[in-house]
mmCIF file of C-alpha atoms in Angstrom:
data_model
loop_
_atom_site.group_PDB
_atom_site.id
_atom_site.type_symbol
_atom_site.label_atom_id
_atom_site.label_comp_id
_atom_site.label_asym_id
_atom_site.label_seq_id
_atom_site.Cartn_x
_atom_site.Cartn_y
_atom_site.Cartn_z
ATOM 1 C CA UNK A 628 1.962 27.914 2.343
ATOM 2 C CA UNK A 629 -0.783 26.376 4.460
ATOM 3 C CA UNK A 630 0.263 24.281 7.477
ATOM 4 C CA UNK A 631 -2.320 21.885 8.903
ATOM 5 C CA UNK A 632 -1.093 20.328 12.182
ATOM 6 C CA UNK A 633 -2.005 16.689 12.657
ATOM 7 C CA UNK A 634 -3.252 17.190 16.206
ATOM 8 C CA UNK A 635 -1.074 14.270 17.280
ATOM 9 C CA UNK A 636 2.347 14.314 18.950
ATOM 10 C CA UNK A 637 3.995 15.523 15.736
ATOM 11 C CA UNK A 638 3.267 15.931 12.042
ATOM 12 C CA UNK A 639 1.632 18.460 9.734
ATOM 13 C CA UNK A 640 0.255 18.492 6.197
ATOM 14 C CA UNK A 641 1.535 21.268 3.930
ATOM 15 C CA UNK A 642 -0.655 22.623 1.132
ATOM 16 C CA UNK A 643 -0.305 25.419 -1.368
ATOM 17 C CA UNK A 644 3.316 24.822 -2.398
ATOM 18 C CA UNK A 645 4.780 23.329 -5.580
ATOM 19 C CA UNK A 646 8.049 21.581 -4.741
ATOM 20 C CA UNK A 647 8.696 20.939 -8.433
ATOM 21 C CA UNK A 648 8.777 24.697 -8.991
ATOM 22 C CA UNK A 649 11.184 27.370 -7.798
ATOM 23 C CA UNK A 650 12.532 26.709 -4.305
ATOM 24 C CA UNK A 651 13.101 30.289 -3.218
ATOM 25 C CA UNK A 652 14.996 31.142 -0.025
ATOM 26 C CA UNK A 653 11.776 32.503 1.466
ATOM 27 C CA UNK A 654 9.908 29.262 0.769
ATOM 28 C CA UNK A 655 12.720 27.108 2.143
ATOM 29 C CA UNK A 656 12.825 29.231 5.301
ATOM 30 C CA UNK A 657 9.094 28.669 5.781
ATOM 31 C CA UNK A 658 9.530 24.947 5.240
ATOM 32 C CA UNK A 659 12.433 24.807 7.678
ATOM 33 C CA UNK A 660 10.446 26.596 10.377
ATOM 34 C CA UNK A 661 7.533 24.200 9.940
ATOM 35 C CA UNK A 662 9.934 21.250 9.941
ATOM 36 C CA UNK A 663 11.486 22.282 13.252
ATOM 37 C CA UNK A 664 8.048 22.712 14.806
ATOM 38 C CA UNK A 665 6.219 19.655 13.478
ATOM 39 C CA UNK A 666 9.091 17.207 12.747
ATOM 40 C CA UNK A 667 7.106 15.391 10.023
ATOM 41 C CA UNK A 668 5.877 17.327 6.986
ATOM 42 C CA UNK A 669 3.534 15.793 4.403
ATOM 43 C CA UNK A 670 3.431 17.886 1.234
ATOM 44 C CA UNK A 671 0.135 17.163 -0.513
ATOM 45 C CA UNK A 672 -0.677 17.339 -4.228
ATOM 46 C CA UNK A 673 2.868 17.308 -5.598
ATOM 47 C CA UNK A 674 3.832 16.513 -9.178
ATOM 48 C CA UNK A 675 7.467 15.567 -8.655
ATOM 49 C CA UNK A 676 9.699 13.435 -10.833
ATOM 50 C CA UNK A 677 13.052 12.122 -9.609
ATOM 51 C CA UNK A 678 14.816 15.312 -10.728
ATOM 52 C CA UNK A 679 12.470 17.402 -8.602
ATOM 53 C CA UNK A 680 12.897 15.053 -5.652
ATOM 54 C CA UNK A 681 16.665 15.444 -5.857
ATOM 55 C CA UNK A 682 16.430 19.246 -6.173
ATOM 56 C CA UNK A 683 14.256 19.520 -3.089
ATOM 57 C CA UNK A 684 16.463 17.144 -1.114
ATOM 58 C CA UNK A 685 19.560 19.177 -2.009
ATOM 59 C CA UNK A 686 17.764 22.356 -0.931
ATOM 60 C CA UNK A 687 17.403 20.753 2.514
ATOM 61 C CA UNK A 688 21.054 19.656 2.726
ATOM 62 C CA UNK A 689 23.650 17.298 1.295
ATOM 63 C CA UNK A 690 22.753 13.750 0.294
ATOM 64 C CA UNK A 691 23.452 11.173 2.970
ATOM 65 C CA UNK A 692 24.606 7.599 2.539
ATOM 66 C CA UNK A 693 22.251 4.628 2.308
ATOM 67 C CA UNK A 694 24.671 1.859 3.238
ATOM 68 C CA UNK A 695 22.508 -1.201 2.594
ATOM 69 C CA UNK A 696 20.337 -0.126 -0.356
ATOM 70 C CA UNK A 697 21.110 -0.064 -4.052
ATOM 71 C CA UNK A 698 19.867 3.096 -5.800
ATOM 72 C CA UNK A 699 17.407 2.964 -8.645
ATOM 73 C CA UNK A 700 18.787 2.761 -12.163
ATOM 74 C CA UNK A 701 20.315 5.999 -13.369
ATOM 75 C CA UNK A 702 20.469 7.642 -9.939
ATOM 76 C CA UNK A 703 23.020 7.712 -7.156
ATOM 77 C CA UNK A 704 20.884 9.086 -4.347
ATOM 78 C CA UNK A 705 17.380 7.668 -4.791
ATOM 79 C CA UNK A 706 16.308 4.260 -3.511
ATOM 80 C CA UNK A 707 12.967 2.557 -4.149
ATOM 81 C CA UNK A 708 11.012 1.452 -1.086
ATOM 82 C CA UNK A 709 8.709 -1.000 -2.773
ATOM 83 C CA UNK A 710 6.623 -4.117 -2.343
ATOM 84 C CA UNK A 711 4.941 -6.049 -5.125
ATOM 85 C CA UNK A 712 1.290 -7.063 -4.963
ATOM 86 C CA UNK A 713 2.117 -10.756 -4.626
ATOM 87 C CA UNK A 714 5.146 -10.381 -2.356
ATOM 88 C CA UNK A 715 5.206 -12.629 0.727
ATOM 89 C CA UNK A 716 8.528 -11.700 2.376
ATOM 90 C CA UNK A 717 8.326 -10.056 5.821
ATOM 91 C CA UNK A 718 7.228 -6.424 5.713
ATOM 92 C CA UNK A 719 10.209 -4.072 5.439
ATOM 93 C CA UNK A 720 10.940 -1.749 8.384
ATOM 94 C CA UNK A 721 7.992 -2.713 10.573
ATOM 95 C CA UNK A 722 9.892 -2.124 13.842
ATOM 96 C CA UNK A 723 10.604 1.296 15.361
ATOM 97 C CA UNK A 724 13.872 2.865 14.216
ATOM 98 C CA UNK A 725 15.646 6.078 13.292
ATOM 99 C CA UNK A 726 17.278 5.760 9.896
ATOM 100 C CA UNK A 727 20.902 4.647 10.092
ATOM 101 C CA UNK A 728 21.335 5.538 13.779
ATOM 102 C CA UNK A 729 24.277 3.104 13.844
ATOM 103 C CA UNK A 730 26.441 5.558 11.865
ATOM 104 C CA UNK A 731 28.899 8.001 13.431
ATOM 105 C CA UNK A 732 26.849 10.825 11.891
ATOM 106 C CA UNK A 733 23.264 9.599 11.441
ATOM 107 C CA UNK A 734 21.266 11.439 8.794
ATOM 108 C CA UNK A 735 19.322 14.591 9.437
ATOM 109 C CA UNK A 736 16.201 13.682 7.493
ATOM 110 C CA UNK A 737 14.537 11.271 5.112
ATOM 111 C CA UNK A 738 12.261 12.112 2.173
ATOM 112 C CA UNK A 739 9.771 9.688 0.653
ATOM 113 C CA UNK A 740 7.895 10.516 -2.555
ATOM 114 C CA UNK A 741 4.738 8.564 -3.335
ATOM 115 C CA UNK A 742 5.054 6.747 -6.663
ATOM 116 C CA UNK A 743 2.345 4.099 -6.285
ATOM 117 C CA UNK A 744 0.038 4.138 -3.267
ATOM 118 C CA UNK A 745 -2.332 1.253 -2.483
ATOM 119 C CA UNK A 746 -5.986 2.068 -1.804
ATOM 120 C CA UNK A 747 -5.760 0.641 1.730
ATOM 121 C CA UNK A 748 -3.078 0.256 4.396
ATOM 122 C CA UNK A 749 0.570 1.212 4.215
ATOM 123 C CA UNK A 750 0.451 3.931 6.881
ATOM 124 C CA UNK A 751 3.741 5.125 8.382
ATOM 125 C CA UNK A 752 3.952 5.496 12.152
ATOM 126 C CA UNK A 753 6.081 8.155 13.839
ATOM 127 C CA UNK A 754 7.112 8.506 17.486
ATOM 128 C CA UNK A 755 8.256 11.835 18.918
ATOM 129 C CA UNK A 756 11.328 10.803 20.913
ATOM 130 C CA UNK A 757 11.661 14.285 22.415
ATOM 131 C CA UNK A 758 8.115 14.154 23.767
ATOM 132 C CA UNK A 759 8.756 10.666 25.126
ATOM 133 C CA UNK A 760 11.801 11.877 27.029
ATOM 134 C CA UNK A 761 10.100 15.057 28.274
ATOM 135 C CA UNK A 762 7.290 12.995 29.831
ATOM 136 C CA UNK A 763 9.646 10.951 32.013
ATOM 137 C CA UNK A 764 10.081 11.734 35.736
ATOM 138 C CA UNK A 765 12.993 14.078 36.415
ATOM 139 C CA UNK A 766 14.893 11.477 38.418
ATOM 140 C CA UNK A 767 14.690 8.981 35.557
ATOM 141 C CA UNK A 768 15.839 11.634 33.094
ATOM 142 C CA UNK A 769 18.970 12.203 35.170
ATOM 143 C CA UNK A 770 19.718 8.468 35.194
ATOM 144 C CA UNK A 771 19.276 8.102 31.446
ATOM 145 C CA UNK A 772 21.486 11.110 30.666
ATOM 146 C CA UNK A 773 24.472 9.148 31.991
ATOM 147 C CA UNK A 774 24.061 6.193 29.599
ATOM 148 C CA UNK A 775 25.602 5.528 26.188
ATOM 149 C CA UNK A 776 23.656 3.283 23.825
ATOM 150 C CA UNK A 777 25.312 0.891 21.396
ATOM 151 C CA UNK A 778 23.842 0.954 17.879
ATOM 152 C CA UNK A 779 24.325 -1.586 15.086
ATOM 153 C CA UNK A 780 22.685 -2.680 11.840
ATOM 154 C CA UNK A 781 23.361 -6.356 12.525
ATOM 155 C CA UNK A 782 19.800 -7.419 13.344
ATOM 156 C CA UNK A 783 18.612 -6.302 9.938
ATOM 157 C CA UNK A 784 21.476 -6.190 7.479
ATOM 158 C CA UNK A 785 24.092 -8.719 8.604
ATOM 159 C CA UNK A 786 24.278 -11.895 6.458
ATOM 160 C CA UNK A 787 22.233 -13.727 9.124
ATOM 161 C CA UNK A 788 19.938 -10.746 9.772
ATOM 162 C CA UNK A 789 16.296 -10.231 8.894
ATOM 163 C CA UNK A 790 17.220 -8.935 5.421
ATOM 164 C CA UNK A 791 20.263 -11.175 5.083
ATOM 165 C CA UNK A 792 21.154 -14.172 2.958
ATOM 166 C CA UNK A 793 17.985 -16.123 3.789
ATOM 167 C CA UNK A 794 15.652 -13.252 2.852
ATOM 168 C CA UNK A 795 14.219 -14.466 -0.454
ATOM 169 C CA UNK A 796 11.588 -13.090 -2.810
ATOM 170 C CA UNK A 797 11.994 -9.435 -1.861
ATOM 171 C CA UNK A 798 11.649 -6.834 -4.608
ATOM 172 C CA UNK A 799 13.567 -4.107 -2.781
ATOM 173 C CA UNK A 800 17.259 -3.812 -3.636
ATOM 174 C CA UNK A 801 18.601 -4.480 -0.144
ATOM 175 C CA UNK A 802 22.284 -5.434 0.032
ATOM 176 C CA UNK A 803 23.264 -6.953 3.404
ATOM 177 C CA UNK A 804 26.894 -7.500 4.355
ATOM 178 C CA UNK A 805 29.487 -7.960 7.072
ATOM 179 C CA UNK A 806 29.724 -4.168 7.499
ATOM 180 C CA UNK A 807 26.438 -4.411 9.402
ATOM 181 C CA UNK A 808 28.273 -6.041 12.309
ATOM 182 C CA UNK A 809 29.985 -2.746 13.205
ATOM 183 C CA UNK A 810 28.824 -0.799 16.263
ATOM 184 C CA UNK A 811 28.758 2.862 17.224
ATOM 185 C CA UNK A 812 27.835 4.367 20.578
ATOM 186 C CA UNK A 813 25.726 7.487 20.999
ATOM 187 C CA UNK A 814 24.528 9.171 24.184
ATOM 188 C CA UNK A 815 21.138 7.710 25.020
ATOM 189 C CA UNK A 816 19.892 11.264 25.520
ATOM 190 C CA UNK A 817 21.032 13.572 22.718
ATOM 191 C CA UNK A 818 20.205 17.260 22.312
ATOM 192 C CA UNK A 819 18.677 18.116 18.970
ATOM 193 C CA UNK A 820 21.371 20.133 17.138
ATOM 194 C CA UNK A 821 18.940 22.858 16.045
ATOM 195 C CA UNK A 822 16.151 23.031 18.642
ATOM 196 C CA UNK A 823 18.122 21.920 21.697
ATOM 197 C CA UNK A 824 15.356 19.517 22.724
ATOM 198 C CA UNK A 825 16.628 16.456 24.550
ATOM 199 C CA UNK A 826 15.827 13.317 22.580
ATOM 200 C CA UNK A 827 15.665 9.667 23.609
ATOM 201 C CA UNK A 828 17.982 8.384 20.865
ATOM 202 C CA UNK A 829 17.069 4.719 20.992
ATOM 203 C CA UNK A 830 15.189 2.113 18.969
ATOM 204 C CA UNK A 831 14.273 -1.553 19.230
ATOM 205 C CA UNK A 832 15.774 -2.090 15.768
ATOM 206 C CA UNK A 833 19.258 -0.605 16.038
ATOM 207 C CA UNK A 834 20.056 -0.292 19.757
ATOM 208 C CA UNK A 835 21.736 -3.574 20.702
ATOM 209 C CA UNK A 836 23.038 -2.716 24.178
ATOM 210 C CA UNK A 837 24.341 -0.096 26.577
ATOM 211 C CA UNK A 838 27.906 0.549 27.634
ATOM 212 C CA UNK A 839 28.687 -1.122 30.951
ATOM 213 C CA UNK A 840 25.453 -3.132 30.995
ATOM 214 C CA UNK A 841 25.203 -6.915 31.064
ATOM 215 C CA UNK A 842 22.996 -8.602 28.477
ATOM 216 C CA UNK A 843 20.263 -9.046 31.097
ATOM 217 C CA UNK A 844 20.441 -5.421 32.221
ATOM 218 C CA UNK A 845 20.467 -4.212 28.624
ATOM 219 C CA UNK A 846 17.405 -6.285 27.763
ATOM 220 C CA UNK A 847 15.510 -4.916 30.756
ATOM 221 C CA UNK A 848 16.305 -1.309 29.827
ATOM 222 C CA UNK A 849 15.523 -1.965 26.173
ATOM 223 C CA UNK A 850 12.068 -3.285 26.997
ATOM 224 C CA UNK A 851 11.396 -0.466 29.470
ATOM 225 C CA UNK A 852 12.218 2.211 26.916
ATOM 226 C CA UNK A 853 10.492 0.413 24.043
ATOM 227 C CA UNK A 854 7.252 0.050 25.999
ATOM 228 C CA UNK A 855 7.399 3.672 27.131
ATOM 229 C CA UNK A 856 7.933 5.022 23.613
ATOM 230 C CA UNK A 857 5.229 2.716 22.258
ATOM 231 C CA UNK A 858 2.543 4.687 24.103
ATOM 232 C CA UNK A 859 0.063 6.238 21.681
ATOM 233 C CA UNK A 860 0.363 9.733 23.174
ATOM 234 C CA UNK A 861 3.796 10.059 21.546
ATOM 235 C CA UNK A 862 2.676 8.901 18.090
ATOM 236 C CA UNK A 863 1.466 10.209 14.757
ATOM 237 C CA UNK A 864 -0.015 7.822 12.193
ATOM 238 C CA UNK A 865 0.484 9.114 8.669
ATOM 239 C CA UNK A 866 -1.930 8.096 5.911
ATOM 240 C CA UNK A 867 -0.470 8.356 2.440
ATOM 241 C CA UNK A 868 -2.085 9.972 -0.579
ATOM 242 C CA UNK A 869 -1.060 9.862 -4.251
ATOM 243 C CA UNK A 870 1.262 12.742 -5.117
ATOM 244 C CA UNK A 871 2.497 13.190 -1.538
ATOM 245 C CA UNK A 872 6.056 13.851 -0.380
ATOM 246 C CA UNK A 873 6.801 13.154 3.273
ATOM 247 C CA UNK A 874 9.910 14.390 5.073
ATOM 248 C CA UNK A 875 10.829 13.626 8.688
ATOM 249 C CA UNK A 876 13.545 14.489 11.191
ATOM 250 C CA UNK A 877 15.606 11.424 12.119
ATOM 251 C CA UNK A 878 17.271 13.328 14.948
ATOM 252 C CA UNK A 879 14.140 13.358 17.096
ATOM 253 C CA UNK A 880 11.792 10.735 15.663
ATOM 254 C CA UNK A 881 11.473 7.000 15.307
ATOM 255 C CA UNK A 882 9.264 5.553 12.589
ATOM 256 C CA UNK A 883 8.009 2.230 11.299
ATOM 257 C CA UNK A 884 6.047 0.807 8.397
ATOM 258 C CA UNK A 885 2.652 -0.874 8.606
ATOM 259 C CA UNK A 886 1.039 -3.353 6.237
ATOM 260 C CA UNK A 887 -2.585 -3.996 5.403
ATOM 261 C CA UNK A 888 -2.265 -3.636 1.624
ATOM 262 C CA UNK A 889 -1.852 -7.260 0.619
ATOM 263 C CA UNK A 890 -2.636 -7.754 -3.057
ATOM 264 C CA UNK A 891 -1.646 -4.183 -3.940
ATOM 265 C CA UNK A 892 1.680 -2.770 -5.114
ATOM 266 C CA UNK A 893 3.366 0.048 -3.176
ATOM 267 C CA UNK A 894 6.371 2.134 -4.205
ATOM 268 C CA UNK A 895 7.996 5.244 -2.786
ATOM 269 C CA UNK A 896 11.248 6.933 -3.821
ATOM 270 C CA UNK A 897 13.567 7.806 -0.975
ATOM 271 C CA UNK A 898 16.385 10.258 -0.443
ATOM 272 C CA UNK A 899 18.480 10.619 2.681
ATOM 273 C CA UNK A 900 19.678 14.046 3.851
ATOM 274 C CA UNK A 901 22.963 14.148 5.731
ATOM 275 C CA UNK A 902 23.425 15.787 9.105
#
């Protein structure tokens, strides 16, 4: 297995492995070690069907829930992240987030398998939330450790949210609902359960406030943290290739989609791996 670090805040490309083949304990140990170190792994030159995608996902852990997506036909645990060539609805997931952070137990990881990749655009951005926290002054770290952040899916998936009842012409099988109004609080600074790194567990998409903060105070802190994490030194920009599987650690990363492929179709198959 060849590991090629991205040279950015996180991310590595993996070559020389066949994830559709035998997933031996030795191989999975190597993959796990690389995953803990680099946080985003892009496996190049894969020939994986949906069966192989499910096998690899299960080798990494149990399937997690995808509360606001319908799965693809014939599968329970694979969703299609897709956009048609002539689609004009707002780009899906173009704001920083960690997948399903509003759940009591947010997922460990997400896998995306390239099905149809446009010739231009469609990069995925990642932000290392551990690096962002580590770079803060010590006094500010101490202040943030005392705060609990309130997470919710309401901005995106409530009936009046971005992907709600007025979101027309979208090819993805998104299913908004009243369940998106629920909230769950997490410590703003969470230790990674495997590495112990302290992580700024926050995003502009799903963090809707902070316990004990007024709306004005919450907005000020939200913008402070968003602008800090938006600095390029904490980022990795992933460029997709045909036949590529990408897996990332939701416990220490935020990510977002980018466009730039108007007139081209894009489709990836996604699995979610539970904590």
